[in-house]
Coordinates of C-alpha atoms in Angstrom, one line a residue:
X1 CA 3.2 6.7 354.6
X2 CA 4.3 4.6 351.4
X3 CA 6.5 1.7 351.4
X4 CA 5.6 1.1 347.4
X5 CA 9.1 0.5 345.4
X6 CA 10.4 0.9 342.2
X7 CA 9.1 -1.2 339.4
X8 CA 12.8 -2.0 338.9
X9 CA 13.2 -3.4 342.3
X10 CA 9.7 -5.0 341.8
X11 CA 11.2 -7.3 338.7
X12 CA 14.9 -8.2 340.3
X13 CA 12.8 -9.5 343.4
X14 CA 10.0 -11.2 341.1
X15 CA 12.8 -12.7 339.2
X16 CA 15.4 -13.8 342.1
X17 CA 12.2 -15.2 344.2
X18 CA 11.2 -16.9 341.2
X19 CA 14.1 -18.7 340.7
X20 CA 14.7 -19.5 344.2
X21 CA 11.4 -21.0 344.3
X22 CA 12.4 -22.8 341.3
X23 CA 15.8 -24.3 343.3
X24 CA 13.9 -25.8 345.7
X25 CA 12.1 -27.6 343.6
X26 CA 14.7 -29.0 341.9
X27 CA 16.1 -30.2 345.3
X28 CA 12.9 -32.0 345.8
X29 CA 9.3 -31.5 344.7
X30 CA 7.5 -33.7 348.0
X31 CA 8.7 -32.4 350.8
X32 CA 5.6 -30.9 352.8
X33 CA 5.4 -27.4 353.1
X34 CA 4.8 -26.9 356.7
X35 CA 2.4 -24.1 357.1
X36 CA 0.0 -25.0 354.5
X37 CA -1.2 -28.6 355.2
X38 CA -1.8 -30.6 351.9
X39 CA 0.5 -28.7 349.9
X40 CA 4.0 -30.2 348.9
X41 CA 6.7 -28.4 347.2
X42 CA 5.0 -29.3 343.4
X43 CA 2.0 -28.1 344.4
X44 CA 3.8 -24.3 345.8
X45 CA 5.1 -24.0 342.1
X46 CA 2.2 -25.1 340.2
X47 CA -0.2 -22.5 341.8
X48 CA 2.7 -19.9 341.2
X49 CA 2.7 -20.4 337.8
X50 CA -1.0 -20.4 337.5
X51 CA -0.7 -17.1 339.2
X52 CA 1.8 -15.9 337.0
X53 CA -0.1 -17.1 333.9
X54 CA -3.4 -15.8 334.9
X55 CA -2.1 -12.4 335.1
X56 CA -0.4 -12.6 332.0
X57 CA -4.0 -13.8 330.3
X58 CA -5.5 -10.7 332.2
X59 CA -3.2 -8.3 331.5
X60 CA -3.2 -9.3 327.7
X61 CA -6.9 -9.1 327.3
X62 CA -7.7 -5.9 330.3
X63 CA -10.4 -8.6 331.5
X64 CA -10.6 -11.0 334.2
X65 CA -9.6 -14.6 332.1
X66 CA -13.5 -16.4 332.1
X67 CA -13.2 -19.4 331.9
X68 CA -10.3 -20.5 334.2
X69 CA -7.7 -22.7 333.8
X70 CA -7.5 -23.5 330.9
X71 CA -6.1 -26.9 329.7
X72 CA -2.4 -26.3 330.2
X73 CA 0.2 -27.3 327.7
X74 CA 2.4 -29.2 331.1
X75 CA 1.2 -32.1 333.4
X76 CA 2.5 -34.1 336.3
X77 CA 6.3 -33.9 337.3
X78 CA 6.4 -30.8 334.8
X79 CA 6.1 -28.3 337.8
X80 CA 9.6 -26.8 337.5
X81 CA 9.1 -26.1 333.7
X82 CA 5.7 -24.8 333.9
X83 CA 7.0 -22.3 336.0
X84 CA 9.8 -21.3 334.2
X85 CA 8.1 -21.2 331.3
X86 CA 5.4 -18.7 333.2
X87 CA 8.0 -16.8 334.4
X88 CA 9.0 -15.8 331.0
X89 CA 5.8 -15.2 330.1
X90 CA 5.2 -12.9 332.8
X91 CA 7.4 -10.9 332.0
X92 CA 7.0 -10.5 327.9
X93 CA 3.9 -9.3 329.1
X94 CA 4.8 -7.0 331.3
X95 CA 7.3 -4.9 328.6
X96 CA 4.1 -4.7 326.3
X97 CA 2.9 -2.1 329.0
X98 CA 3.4 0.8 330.2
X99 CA 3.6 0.7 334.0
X100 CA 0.9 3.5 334.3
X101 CA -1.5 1.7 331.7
X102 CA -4.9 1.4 333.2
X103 CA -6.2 -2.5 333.6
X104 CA -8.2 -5.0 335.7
X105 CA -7.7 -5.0 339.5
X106 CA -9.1 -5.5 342.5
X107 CA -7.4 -2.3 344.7
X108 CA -7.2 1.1 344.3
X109 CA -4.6 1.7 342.0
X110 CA -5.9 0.3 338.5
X111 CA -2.9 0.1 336.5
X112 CA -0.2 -2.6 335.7
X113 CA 1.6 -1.4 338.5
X114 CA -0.6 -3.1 340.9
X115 CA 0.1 -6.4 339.1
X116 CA 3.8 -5.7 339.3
X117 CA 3.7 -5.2 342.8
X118 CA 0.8 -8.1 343.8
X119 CA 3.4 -10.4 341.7
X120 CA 6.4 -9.8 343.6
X121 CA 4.3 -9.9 347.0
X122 CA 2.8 -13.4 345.6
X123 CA 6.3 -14.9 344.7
X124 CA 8.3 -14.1 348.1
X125 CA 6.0 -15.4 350.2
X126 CA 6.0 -19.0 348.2
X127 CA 9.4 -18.9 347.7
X128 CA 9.2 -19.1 351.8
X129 CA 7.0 -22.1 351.4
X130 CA 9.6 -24.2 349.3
X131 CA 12.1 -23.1 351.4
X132 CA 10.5 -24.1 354.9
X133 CA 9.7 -27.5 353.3
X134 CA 13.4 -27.9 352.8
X135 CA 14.6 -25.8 356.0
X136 CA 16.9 -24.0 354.0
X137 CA 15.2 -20.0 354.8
X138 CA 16.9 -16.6 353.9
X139 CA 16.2 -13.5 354.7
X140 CA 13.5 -11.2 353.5
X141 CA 14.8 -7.5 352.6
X142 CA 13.4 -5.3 355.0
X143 CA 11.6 -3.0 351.4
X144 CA 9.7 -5.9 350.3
X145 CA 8.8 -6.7 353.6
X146 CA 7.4 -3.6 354.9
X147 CA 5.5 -3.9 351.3
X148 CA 4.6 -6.8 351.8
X149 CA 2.9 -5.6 355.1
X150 CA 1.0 -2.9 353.7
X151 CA 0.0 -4.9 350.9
X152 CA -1.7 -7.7 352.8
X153 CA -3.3 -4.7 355.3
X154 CA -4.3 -2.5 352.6
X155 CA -5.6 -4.5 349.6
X156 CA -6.1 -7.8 350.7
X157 CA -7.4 -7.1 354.6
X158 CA -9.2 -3.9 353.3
X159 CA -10.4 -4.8 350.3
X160 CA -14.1 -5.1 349.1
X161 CA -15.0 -8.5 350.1
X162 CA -16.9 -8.5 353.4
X163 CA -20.5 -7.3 352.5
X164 CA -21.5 -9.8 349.7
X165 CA -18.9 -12.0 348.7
X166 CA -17.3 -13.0 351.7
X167 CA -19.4 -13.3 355.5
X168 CA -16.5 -13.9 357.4
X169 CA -16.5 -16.1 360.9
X170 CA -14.2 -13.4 362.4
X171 CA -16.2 -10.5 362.9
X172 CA -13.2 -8.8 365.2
X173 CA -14.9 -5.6 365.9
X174 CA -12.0 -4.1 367.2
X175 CA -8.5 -1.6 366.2
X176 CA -5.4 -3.9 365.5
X177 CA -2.3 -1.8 364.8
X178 CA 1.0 -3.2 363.3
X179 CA 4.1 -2.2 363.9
X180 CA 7.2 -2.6 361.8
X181 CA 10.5 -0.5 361.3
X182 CA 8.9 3.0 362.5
X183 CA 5.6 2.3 360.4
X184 CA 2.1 1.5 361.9
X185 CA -1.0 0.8 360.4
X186 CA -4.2 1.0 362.2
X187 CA -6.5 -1.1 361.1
X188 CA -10.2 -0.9 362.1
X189 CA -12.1 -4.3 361.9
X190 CA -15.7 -4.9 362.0
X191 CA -18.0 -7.7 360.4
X192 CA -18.8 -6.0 356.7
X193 CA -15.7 -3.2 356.3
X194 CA -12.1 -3.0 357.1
X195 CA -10.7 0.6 356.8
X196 CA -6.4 1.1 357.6
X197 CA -4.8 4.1 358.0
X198 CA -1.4 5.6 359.5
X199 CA -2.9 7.2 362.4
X200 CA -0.5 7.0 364.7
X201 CA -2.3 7.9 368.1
X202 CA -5.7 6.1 368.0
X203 CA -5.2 3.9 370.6
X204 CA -5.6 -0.5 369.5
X205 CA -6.9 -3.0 371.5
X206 CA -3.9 -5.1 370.4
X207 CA -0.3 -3.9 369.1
X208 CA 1.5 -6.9 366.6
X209 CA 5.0 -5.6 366.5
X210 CA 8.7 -6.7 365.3
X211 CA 11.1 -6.2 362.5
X212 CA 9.7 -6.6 358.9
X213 CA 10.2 -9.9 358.1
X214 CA 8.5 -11.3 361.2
X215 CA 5.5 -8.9 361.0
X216 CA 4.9 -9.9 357.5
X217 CA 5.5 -13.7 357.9
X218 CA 3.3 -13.9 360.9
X219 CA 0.4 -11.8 358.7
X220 CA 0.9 -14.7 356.4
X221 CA 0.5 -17.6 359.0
X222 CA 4.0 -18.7 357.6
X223 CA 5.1 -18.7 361.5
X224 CA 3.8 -18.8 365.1
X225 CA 3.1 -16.2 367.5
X226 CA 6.2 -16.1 369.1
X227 CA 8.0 -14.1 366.4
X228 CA 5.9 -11.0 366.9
X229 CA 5.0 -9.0 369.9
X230 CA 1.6 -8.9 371.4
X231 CA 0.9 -6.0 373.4
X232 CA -3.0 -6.4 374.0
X233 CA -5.3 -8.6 373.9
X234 CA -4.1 -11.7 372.7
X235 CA -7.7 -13.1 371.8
X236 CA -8.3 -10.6 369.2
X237 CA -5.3 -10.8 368.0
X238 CA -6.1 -14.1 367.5
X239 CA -9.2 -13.1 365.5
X240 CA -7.5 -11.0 363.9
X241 CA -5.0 -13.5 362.1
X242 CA -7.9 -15.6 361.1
X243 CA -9.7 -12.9 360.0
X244 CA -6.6 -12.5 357.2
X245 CA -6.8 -16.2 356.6
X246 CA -10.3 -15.0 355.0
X247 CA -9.2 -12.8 352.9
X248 CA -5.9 -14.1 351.9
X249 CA -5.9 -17.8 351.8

């Protein structure tokens, strides 16, 4: 099963995201964003474009950036510039690569192209936050979206963080699957290892299911439980979702 897309497509959604993000701000930077308490919308763009400027600093040097932040060159009420200004950057950096040119990560794949792809799963998710703080939501396509899924399950869920660096609260110890568009990923949770395949007859505890946008919203906490189907369980399905707050923020 792959859902991965073309670096082209990557970039156009990286870049119409980016400046959709950047419209809402300019219709209002304090308006709250509703599913992440204590952010407004200046806060949404000014971690985006430390995002986007940390890669940048990463993929320049093929190190993780130590120390971080820097002292940046833009301060308060300059949100919308800074991340304009890190949007361009983003991408100078990315044409002095080659897609397939080996660097820093934290998943499997260790060339740019996991940046490429971690970037545009970054940006549509915030642009969701500035546009739920103005309730003016569009669509997600259904190819980011069912990327967006399997990037969540299988780098940031199932990624190497729960033996040492992170002890989470949510041991699950339990088979989620999730559902989406004719894809599932089974994903087997215990206290120190997440593993998530496309094994399509193990049988789950509890089934998360609906159409791609949904599935990968919910993942995201961006809405409640009554966008997705639950077919299970509903406590562990419960766990579950905190268990990606974890690992995902």
């Amino acid at each position: 099963m792959t859902t991965k897309l073309t670096p082209e497509r990557y970039f156009e959604l990286i870049d119409a995201d980016t400046d959709r993000l950047v419209a809402m701000g300019e219709r209002g930077l304090k308006e709250q964003v509703p599913a992440c308490p204590g952010w407004d919308v200046a806060e949404v763009l000014w971690h985006v474009a430390g995002v986007f400027e940390h890669k940048v600093r990463l993929m320049a040097d093929n190190a993780w950036p130590d120390p971080w932040p820097p002292e940046w060159g833009f301060g308060d009420d300059e949100e919308i510039a800074f991340l304009q200004s890190a949007k361009t950057h983003l991408f100078e950096e990315f044409a002095r690569h080659q897609i397939g040119e080996q660097t820093q990560t934290f998943g499997a794949d260790t060339t740019i192209a996991f940046w490429v792809r971690r970037m545009a799963c970054e940006i549509v998710i915030h642009r969701l936050d500035g546009e739920q703080a103005h309730g003016e939501t569009t669509a997600i396509p259904d190819d980011i979206a069912l990327d967006g899924i399997d990037e969540v399950l299988q780098v940031m869920l199932a990624g190497p963080w729960w033996q040492e660096r992170v002890q989470t609260d949510h041991p699950v110890d339990a088979v989620v699957a999730v559902e989406a568009s004719g894809h599932r990923w089974v994903c087997d949770v215990q206290r120190t290892a997440v593993t998530v395949t496309a094994d399509t007859s193990r049988p789950a505890a509890v089934t998360i299911s609906g159409d791609p946008e949904a599935v990968l919203v919910w993942l995201w906490g961006r809405t409640g439980d009554n966008a997705v189907t639950t077919s299970g369980d509903a406590t562990t399905a419960g766990e579950f979702r905190a268990r990606l707050v974890e690992c995902s923020g």
